[in-house]
Structures are given as structure tokens and as C-alpha cells.
Short mmCIF file of C-alpha atoms and ligand atoms in Angstrom, two decimals:
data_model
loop_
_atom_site.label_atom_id
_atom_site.label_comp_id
_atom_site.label_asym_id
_atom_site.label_seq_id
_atom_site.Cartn_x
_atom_site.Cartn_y
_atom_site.Cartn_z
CA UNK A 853 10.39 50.49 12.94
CA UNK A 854 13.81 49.35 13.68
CA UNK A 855 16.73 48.30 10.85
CA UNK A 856 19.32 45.99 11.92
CA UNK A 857 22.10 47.23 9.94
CA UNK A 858 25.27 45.92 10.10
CA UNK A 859 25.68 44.93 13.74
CA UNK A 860 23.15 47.96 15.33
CA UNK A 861 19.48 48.01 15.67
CA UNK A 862 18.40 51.81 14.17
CA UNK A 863 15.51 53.66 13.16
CA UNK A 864 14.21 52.80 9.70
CA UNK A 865 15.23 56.85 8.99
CA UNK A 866 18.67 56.32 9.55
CA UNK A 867 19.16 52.34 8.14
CA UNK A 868 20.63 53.95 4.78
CA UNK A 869 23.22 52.30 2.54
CA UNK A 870 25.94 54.33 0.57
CA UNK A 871 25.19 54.66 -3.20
CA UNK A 872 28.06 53.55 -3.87
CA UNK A 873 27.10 50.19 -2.61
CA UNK A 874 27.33 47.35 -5.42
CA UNK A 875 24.19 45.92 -3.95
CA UNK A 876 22.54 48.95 -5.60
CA UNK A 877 24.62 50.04 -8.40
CA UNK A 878 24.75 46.02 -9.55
CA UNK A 879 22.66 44.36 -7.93
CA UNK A 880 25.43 42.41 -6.65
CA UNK A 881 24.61 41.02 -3.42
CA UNK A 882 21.89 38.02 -2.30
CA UNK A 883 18.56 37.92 -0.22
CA UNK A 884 16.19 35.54 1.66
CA UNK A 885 12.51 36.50 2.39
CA UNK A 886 11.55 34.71 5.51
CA UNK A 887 8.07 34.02 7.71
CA UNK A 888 7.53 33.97 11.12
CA UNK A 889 3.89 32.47 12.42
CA UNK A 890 2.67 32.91 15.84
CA UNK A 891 6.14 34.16 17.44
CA UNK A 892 8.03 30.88 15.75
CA UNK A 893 10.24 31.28 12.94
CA UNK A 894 9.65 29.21 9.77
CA UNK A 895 12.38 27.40 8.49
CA UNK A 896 14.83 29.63 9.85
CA UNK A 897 17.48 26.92 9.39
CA UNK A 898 16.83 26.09 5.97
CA UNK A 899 16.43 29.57 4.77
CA UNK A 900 20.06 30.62 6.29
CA UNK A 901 21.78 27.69 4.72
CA UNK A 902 19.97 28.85 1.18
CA UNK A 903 21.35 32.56 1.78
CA UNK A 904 24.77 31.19 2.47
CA UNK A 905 24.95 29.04 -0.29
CA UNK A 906 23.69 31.60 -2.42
CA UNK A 907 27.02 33.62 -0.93
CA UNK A 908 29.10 31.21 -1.44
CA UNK A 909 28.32 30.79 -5.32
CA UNK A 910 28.60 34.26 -5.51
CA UNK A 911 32.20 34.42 -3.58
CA UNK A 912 30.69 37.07 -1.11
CA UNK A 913 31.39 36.21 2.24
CA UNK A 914 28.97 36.96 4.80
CA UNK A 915 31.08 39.12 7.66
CA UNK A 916 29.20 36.80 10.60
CA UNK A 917 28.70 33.77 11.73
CA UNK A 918 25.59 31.82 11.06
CA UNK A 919 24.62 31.60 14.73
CA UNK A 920 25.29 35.28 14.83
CA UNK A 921 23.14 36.27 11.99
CA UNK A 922 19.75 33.83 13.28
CA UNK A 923 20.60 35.47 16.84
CA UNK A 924 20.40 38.95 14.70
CA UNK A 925 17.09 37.71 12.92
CA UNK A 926 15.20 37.53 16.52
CA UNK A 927 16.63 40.78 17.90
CA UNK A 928 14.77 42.37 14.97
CA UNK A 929 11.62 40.58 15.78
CA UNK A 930 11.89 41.03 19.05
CA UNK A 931 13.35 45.11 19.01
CA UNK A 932 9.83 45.68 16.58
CA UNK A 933 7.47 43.40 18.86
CA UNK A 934 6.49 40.87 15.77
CA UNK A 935 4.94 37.88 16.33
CA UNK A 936 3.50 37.43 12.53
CA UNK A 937 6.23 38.80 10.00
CA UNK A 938 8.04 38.70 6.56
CA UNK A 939 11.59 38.99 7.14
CA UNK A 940 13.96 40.25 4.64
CA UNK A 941 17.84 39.46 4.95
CA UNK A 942 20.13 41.08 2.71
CA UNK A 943 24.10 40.86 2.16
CA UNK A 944 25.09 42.97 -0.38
CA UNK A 945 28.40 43.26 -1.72
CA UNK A 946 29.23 46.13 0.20
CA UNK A 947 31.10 49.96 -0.96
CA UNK A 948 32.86 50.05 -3.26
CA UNK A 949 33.91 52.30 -6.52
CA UNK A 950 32.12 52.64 -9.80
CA UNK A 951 33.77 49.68 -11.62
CA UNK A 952 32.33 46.35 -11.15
CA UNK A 953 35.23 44.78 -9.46
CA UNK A 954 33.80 42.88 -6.44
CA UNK A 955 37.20 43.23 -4.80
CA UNK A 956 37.12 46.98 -4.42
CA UNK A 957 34.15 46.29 -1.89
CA UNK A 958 35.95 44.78 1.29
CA UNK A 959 33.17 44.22 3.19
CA UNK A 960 30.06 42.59 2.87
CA UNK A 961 26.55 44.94 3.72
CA UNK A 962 24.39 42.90 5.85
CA UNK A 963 20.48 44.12 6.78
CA UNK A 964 17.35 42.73 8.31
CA UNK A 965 13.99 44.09 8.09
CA UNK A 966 11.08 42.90 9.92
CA UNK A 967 7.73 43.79 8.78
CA UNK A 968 3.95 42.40 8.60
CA UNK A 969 2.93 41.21 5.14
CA UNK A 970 -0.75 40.94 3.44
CA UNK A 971 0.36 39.80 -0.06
CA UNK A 972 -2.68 38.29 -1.56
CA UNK A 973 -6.40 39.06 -0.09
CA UNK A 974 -7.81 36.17 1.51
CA UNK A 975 -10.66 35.41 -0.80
CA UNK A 976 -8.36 34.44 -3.49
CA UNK A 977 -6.80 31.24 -1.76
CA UNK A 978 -10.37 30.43 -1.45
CA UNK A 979 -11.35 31.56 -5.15
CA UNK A 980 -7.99 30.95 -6.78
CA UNK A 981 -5.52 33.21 -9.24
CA UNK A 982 -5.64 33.60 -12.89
CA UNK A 983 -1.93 33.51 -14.10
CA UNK A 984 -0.45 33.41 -17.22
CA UNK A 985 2.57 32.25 -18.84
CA UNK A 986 4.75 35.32 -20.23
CA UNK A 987 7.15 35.85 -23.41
CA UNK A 988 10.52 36.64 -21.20
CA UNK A 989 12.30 33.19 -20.49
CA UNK A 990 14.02 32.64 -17.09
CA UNK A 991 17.63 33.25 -17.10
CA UNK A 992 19.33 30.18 -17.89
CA UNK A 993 21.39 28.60 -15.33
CA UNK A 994 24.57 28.89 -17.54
CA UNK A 995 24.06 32.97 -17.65
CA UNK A 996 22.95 33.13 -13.79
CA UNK A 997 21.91 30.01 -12.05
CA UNK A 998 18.40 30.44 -10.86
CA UNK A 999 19.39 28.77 -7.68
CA UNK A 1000 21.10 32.08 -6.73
CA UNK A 1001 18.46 33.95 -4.36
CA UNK A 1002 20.20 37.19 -5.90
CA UNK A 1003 20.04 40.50 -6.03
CA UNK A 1004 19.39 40.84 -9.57
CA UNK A 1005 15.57 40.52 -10.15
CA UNK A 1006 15.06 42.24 -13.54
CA UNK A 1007 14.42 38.95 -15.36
CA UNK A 1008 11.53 38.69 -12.87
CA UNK A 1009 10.27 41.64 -12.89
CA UNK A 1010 10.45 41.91 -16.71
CA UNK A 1011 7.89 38.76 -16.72
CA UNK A 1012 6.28 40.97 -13.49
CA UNK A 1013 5.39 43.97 -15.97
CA UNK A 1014 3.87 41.33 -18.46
CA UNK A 1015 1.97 39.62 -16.18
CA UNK A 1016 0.82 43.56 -15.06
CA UNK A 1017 0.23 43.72 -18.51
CA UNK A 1018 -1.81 41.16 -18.74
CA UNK A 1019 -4.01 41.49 -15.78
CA UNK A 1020 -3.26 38.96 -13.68
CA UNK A 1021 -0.93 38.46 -10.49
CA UNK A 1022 1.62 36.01 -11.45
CA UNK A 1023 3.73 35.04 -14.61
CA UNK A 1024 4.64 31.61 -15.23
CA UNK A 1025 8.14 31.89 -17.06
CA UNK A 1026 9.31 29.24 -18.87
CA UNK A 1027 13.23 27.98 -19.77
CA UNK A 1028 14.65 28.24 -23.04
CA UNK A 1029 13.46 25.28 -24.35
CA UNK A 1030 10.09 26.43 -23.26
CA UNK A 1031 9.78 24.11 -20.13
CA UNK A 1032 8.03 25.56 -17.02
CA UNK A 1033 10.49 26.99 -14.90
CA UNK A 1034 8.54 29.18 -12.09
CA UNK A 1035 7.10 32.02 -11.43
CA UNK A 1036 8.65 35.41 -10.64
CA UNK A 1037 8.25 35.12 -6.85
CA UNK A 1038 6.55 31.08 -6.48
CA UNK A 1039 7.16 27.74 -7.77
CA UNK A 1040 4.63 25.94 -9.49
CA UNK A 1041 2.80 22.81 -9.25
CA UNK A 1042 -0.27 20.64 -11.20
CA UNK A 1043 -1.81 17.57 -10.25
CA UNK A 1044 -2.09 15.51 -13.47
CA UNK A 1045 -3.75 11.87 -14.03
CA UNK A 1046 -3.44 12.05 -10.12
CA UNK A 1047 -0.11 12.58 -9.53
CA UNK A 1048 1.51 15.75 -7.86
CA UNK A 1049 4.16 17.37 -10.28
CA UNK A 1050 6.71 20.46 -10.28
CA UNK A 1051 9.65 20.91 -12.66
CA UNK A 1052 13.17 19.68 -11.52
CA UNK A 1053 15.55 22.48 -10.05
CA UNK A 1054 17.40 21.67 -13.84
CA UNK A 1055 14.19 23.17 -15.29
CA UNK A 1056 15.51 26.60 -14.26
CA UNK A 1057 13.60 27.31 -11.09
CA UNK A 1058 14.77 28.41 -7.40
CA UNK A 1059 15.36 25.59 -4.51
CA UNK A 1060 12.00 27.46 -2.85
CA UNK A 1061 11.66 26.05 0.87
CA UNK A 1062 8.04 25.89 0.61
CA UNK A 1063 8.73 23.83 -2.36
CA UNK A 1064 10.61 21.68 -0.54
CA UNK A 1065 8.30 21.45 2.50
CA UNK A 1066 5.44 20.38 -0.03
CA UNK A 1067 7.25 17.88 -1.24
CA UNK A 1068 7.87 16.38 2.21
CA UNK A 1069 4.02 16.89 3.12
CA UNK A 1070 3.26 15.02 -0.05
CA UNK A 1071 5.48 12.21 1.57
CA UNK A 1072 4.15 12.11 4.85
CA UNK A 1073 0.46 12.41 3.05
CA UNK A 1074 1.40 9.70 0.89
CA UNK A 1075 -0.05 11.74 -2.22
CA UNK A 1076 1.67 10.39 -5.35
CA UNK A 1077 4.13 13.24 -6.49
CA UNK A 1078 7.15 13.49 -8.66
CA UNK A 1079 10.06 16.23 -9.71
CA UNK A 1080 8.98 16.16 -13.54
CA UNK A 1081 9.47 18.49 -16.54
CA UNK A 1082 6.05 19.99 -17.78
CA UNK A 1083 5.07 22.43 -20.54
CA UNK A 1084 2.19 24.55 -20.80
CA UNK A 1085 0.32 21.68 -22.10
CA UNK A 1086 0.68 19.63 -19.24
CA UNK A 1087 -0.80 22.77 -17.06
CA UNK A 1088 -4.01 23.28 -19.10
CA UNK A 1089 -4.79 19.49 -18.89
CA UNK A 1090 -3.61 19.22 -15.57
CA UNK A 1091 -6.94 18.77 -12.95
CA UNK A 1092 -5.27 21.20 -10.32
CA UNK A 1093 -2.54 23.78 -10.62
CA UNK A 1094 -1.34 25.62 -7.04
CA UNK A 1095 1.94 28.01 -6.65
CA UNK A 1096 4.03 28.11 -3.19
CA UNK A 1097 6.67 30.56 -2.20
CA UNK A 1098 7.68 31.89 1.94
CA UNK A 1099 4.79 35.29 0.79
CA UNK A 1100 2.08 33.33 -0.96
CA UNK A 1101 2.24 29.96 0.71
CA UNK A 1102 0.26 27.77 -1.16
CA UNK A 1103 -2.10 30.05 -3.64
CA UNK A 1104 -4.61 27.84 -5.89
CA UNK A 1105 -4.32 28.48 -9.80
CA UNK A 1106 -7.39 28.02 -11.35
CA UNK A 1107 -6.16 29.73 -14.66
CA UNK A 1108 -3.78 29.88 -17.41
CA UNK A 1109 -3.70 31.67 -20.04
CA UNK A 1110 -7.16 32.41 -20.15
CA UNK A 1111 -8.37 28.93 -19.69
CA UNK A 1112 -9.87 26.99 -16.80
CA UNK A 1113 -7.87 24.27 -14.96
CA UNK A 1114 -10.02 21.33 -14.22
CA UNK A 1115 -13.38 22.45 -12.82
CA UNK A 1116 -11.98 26.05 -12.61
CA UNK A 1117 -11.90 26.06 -8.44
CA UNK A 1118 -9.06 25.02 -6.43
CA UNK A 1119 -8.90 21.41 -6.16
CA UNK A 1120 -8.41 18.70 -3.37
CA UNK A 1121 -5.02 17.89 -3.09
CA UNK A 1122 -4.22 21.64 -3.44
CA UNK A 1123 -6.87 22.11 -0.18
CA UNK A 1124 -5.33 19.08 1.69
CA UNK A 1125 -1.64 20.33 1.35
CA UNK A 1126 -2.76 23.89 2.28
CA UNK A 1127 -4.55 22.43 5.48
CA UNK A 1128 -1.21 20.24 6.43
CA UNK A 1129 1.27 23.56 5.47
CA UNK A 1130 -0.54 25.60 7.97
CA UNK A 1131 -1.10 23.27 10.39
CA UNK A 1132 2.89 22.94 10.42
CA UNK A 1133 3.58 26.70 10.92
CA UNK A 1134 1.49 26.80 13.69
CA UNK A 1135 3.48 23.98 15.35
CA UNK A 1136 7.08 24.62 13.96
CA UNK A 1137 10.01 27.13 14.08
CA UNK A 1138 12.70 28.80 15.85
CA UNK A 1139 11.37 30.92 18.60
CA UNK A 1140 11.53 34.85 18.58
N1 PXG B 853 10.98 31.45 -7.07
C1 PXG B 853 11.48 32.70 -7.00
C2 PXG B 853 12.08 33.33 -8.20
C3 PXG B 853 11.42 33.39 -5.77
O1 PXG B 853 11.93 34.62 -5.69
C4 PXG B 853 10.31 31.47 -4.79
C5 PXG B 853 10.42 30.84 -6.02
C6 PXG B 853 9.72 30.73 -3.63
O2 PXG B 853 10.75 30.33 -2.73
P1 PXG B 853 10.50 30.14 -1.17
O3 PXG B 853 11.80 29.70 -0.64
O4 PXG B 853 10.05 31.46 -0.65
O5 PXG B 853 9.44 29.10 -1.04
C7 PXG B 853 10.83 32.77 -4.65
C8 PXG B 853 10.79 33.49 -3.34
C9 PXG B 853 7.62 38.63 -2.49
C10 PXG B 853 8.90 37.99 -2.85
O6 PXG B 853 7.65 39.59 -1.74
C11 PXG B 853 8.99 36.62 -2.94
C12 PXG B 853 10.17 36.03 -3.30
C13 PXG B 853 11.22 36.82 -3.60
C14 PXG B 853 11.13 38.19 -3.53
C15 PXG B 853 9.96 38.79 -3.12
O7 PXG B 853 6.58 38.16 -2.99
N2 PXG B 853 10.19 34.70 -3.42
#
């Protein structure tokens, strides 16, 4: 497997990073996980803008060019023969000492790995997930906006080990006023009185590009659908429940906190959305 590490292509033995690297000792530094389908990139566009935005609120500047960095993205695909892969891209802050100070780092870290990705066996999209809502509440924007696809994941993973905890594969993690905000690694969605919901980005949840691309399928599709607040409540009336996020696409949730979402299997709009999302990553994308 090869690394692209800052500017060189290496072997996945020698693509270390310094411990002294504030990416590791703070996790100071954001990411982007990233699909390609079929030898096309997915989203490519969007998910660069999202990691350079995420830089920006950050103040870390990214030590390349955005053309320079997608053109980077395909060498790695291309240098490890991937067709079908998760991509990870991460810009750390860089070196630096053992204070916090970003400005003893001068430059930015920058790595790409390409690798295949099985993340939930295939009988469960056709089954569905039990999930369950968890007791640790998603950062609040005014502590670290949510928005920031960051290196700091322990709020995540904290709901991560609960869910673990629990038994099931995802925790729904809700704001402080006990809104649903997402999940650790997905967004979340119901279909309620026939209308297609997910909370509003104020709700505390990532801008997820699959998020965004259901939204515009529920456009074109003309299904009824709507950026609206929701508590628990809402999810164990709702009469479908799904999650989406770049590693589980669109994953039916069939339920919460022990109890069945409408008839307990995945539901119609959740199966015509799935059929329209992967009908569009076999036909878009930025070419490896
Ligand atoms: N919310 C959070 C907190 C995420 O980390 C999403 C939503 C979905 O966003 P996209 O843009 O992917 O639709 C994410 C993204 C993994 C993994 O390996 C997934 C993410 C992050 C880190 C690891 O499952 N998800």
C-alpha cells in the first residue's frame, strides 16, 4: 500500500508522522473521508471545499493548492490500483513543541490514504440497524462547532463506547437541549406523517455530503422533505428512520431504543432514495 505523505507517494511502513505532531498530541488538525465507485470519485468537489472550510475555521492553512491536492487524491488511487475505495485526507497541524500554541507548528501535515472499505455487512441495509440514542450530548457549536470535520473525535467516540455498550452499531446523540443532532459517524433522517425530515445544521450536526445529496434526490424525486428539529419522540412515531454518511450510505433504522419504527423493516422512501443514491455513484464523479 502506498501513503501520499506530504508531496511523495511511500510505502505504508515508512508514511510515519513525528510525535510531536499536534495532529496527534491535540488532535489539532481536520479530515474528510471520501468514496470512490467504479473508478469515479464521489463528490470529490464538495468534499475538498468541506476540508478547506473546515481549515479555514480552524486558521490552518493547507500548504497546496486545491487543484494540487484532488490531482494528489488520484495519484493515490491510481499508485494503489483502486477502483472502489474510502479515501482518507488529513491536514494536521503539523510539528511542533509540547505547548499547544498552533504557531510553533509552521507547517501544515498533509496525508492521503486509499483503501477498500466493508463497513456494514450487506444483509443489514436489507434488514436494517438497531440504534440507540446515548447519554453524551454532541459538543455544542459554541465549544466546537460540529461543522468542523476535525480531528478531535472523543465526543464521538464517547457516544461510540455507549452505543458498544449497548449493543448496537450507531448512537444517536442529541444537543443540549436534547434535540437530535446525529450520529457519531451519519446523519439521521425519519419520514413522519409522510414527510422526509433531518435536523437543521443549528441542531448540532455535520454539513454530511450524503446529507446534502439526499436532500437534492428528495428534490428531484419530488418526495416531500424538510430541514426540521426532531426529538426522540418524533423518531419512535416516525414510519421510517434511515442514517447516511460517505461509509454507510444510506443504512435503514428500524430501531430505537429498543422499539420498532413503523412496521420494524426499512421502509419505501428509505428503499427509493437508496435505489436513486446508487444509481448516481455509478454515473457521477471525478475520474481516477
Ligand atoms: N456526522 C459525522 C459526525 C461524521 O463524522 C457524517 C455525519 C456523514 O458525513 P458525510 O459527509 O460522510 O455524508 C460524518 C462522516 C467511518 C467514519 O469510518 C465516518 C465519518 C467520519 C469518520 C469515520 O465510519 N463520517
Amino acid at each position: 500500500m502506498k501513503i501520499w505523505l506530504n508531496g511523495s507517494l511511500v510505502a505504508k511502513e515508512q508514511a510515519v508522522v513525528s510525535v510531536f505532531d499536534h495532529g496527534l498530541l491535540y488532535g489539532d488538525g481536520v479530515f474528510e473521508g471520501i468514496r470512490a465507485y467504479d473508478g469515479r470519485v464521489f463528490k470529490l468537489g464538495e468534499h475538498l471545499a468541506r476540508l478547506w472550510n473546515s481549515a479555514r475555521a480552524i486558521m490552518l492553512e493547507i500548504p497546496l493548492a486545491r487543484d494540487a491536492l484532488q490531482a494528489a487524491v488520484l495519484d493515490t488511487l491510481r499508485a494503489n490500483g483502486l477502483r472502489d475505495a474510502y479515501i482518507r485526507l488529513v491536514v494536521t497541524r503539523g510539528t511542533g513543541d509540547l505547548g499547544l500554541d498552533p504557531r510553533k507548528c509552521p507547517t501544515a501535515t498533509v496525508f492521503i490514504i486509499a483503501d477498500t472499505i466493508t463497513l456494514y455487512a450487506a444483509e443489514l441495509y436489507e434488514r436494517g440497524l438497531a440504534v440507540a440514542t446515548v447519554s453524551t450530548r454532541r459538543i455544542p457549536a459554541v465549544a466546537v462547532d460540529p461543522r468542523i470535520k476535525s480531528l478531535n473525535y472523543l465526543n464521538n467516540i464517547l457516544a461510540k463506547i455507549e452505543a458498544n455498550t449497548l449493543g448496537v452499531p450507531e448512537a444517536i446523540m442529541l444537543n443540549l437541549e436534547g434535540r437530535v443532532a446525529e450520529c457519531t459517524g451519519d446523519n439521521v433522517f425519519i419520514v413522519r406523517r409522510g414527510r422526509l425530515l433531518t435536523p437543521p445544521i443549528a441542531d448540532g450536526g455535520l454539513e454530511g455530503i450524503t446529507r446534502d445529496t439526499v436532500l437534492d434526490l428528495a428534490r428531484s424525486l419530488a418526495i416531500p422533505h424538510a430541514e426540521e428539529s426532531f426529538t426522540p419522540y418524533e423518531i419512535y412515531t416516525a414510519e421510517e428512520c434511515f442514517l447516511t454518511g460517505t461509509a454507510a450510505e444510506i443504512i435503514p433504522v428500524v430501531k430505537v431504543d429498543t422499539r420498532p419504527i413503523g412496521p420494524g423493516t426499512p421502509g419505501p422512501v428509505t428503499r427509493r432514495l437508496t435505489a436513486s443514491f446508487r444509481e448516481m455513484t455509478r454515473r457521477e464523479g471525478v475520474p481516477v
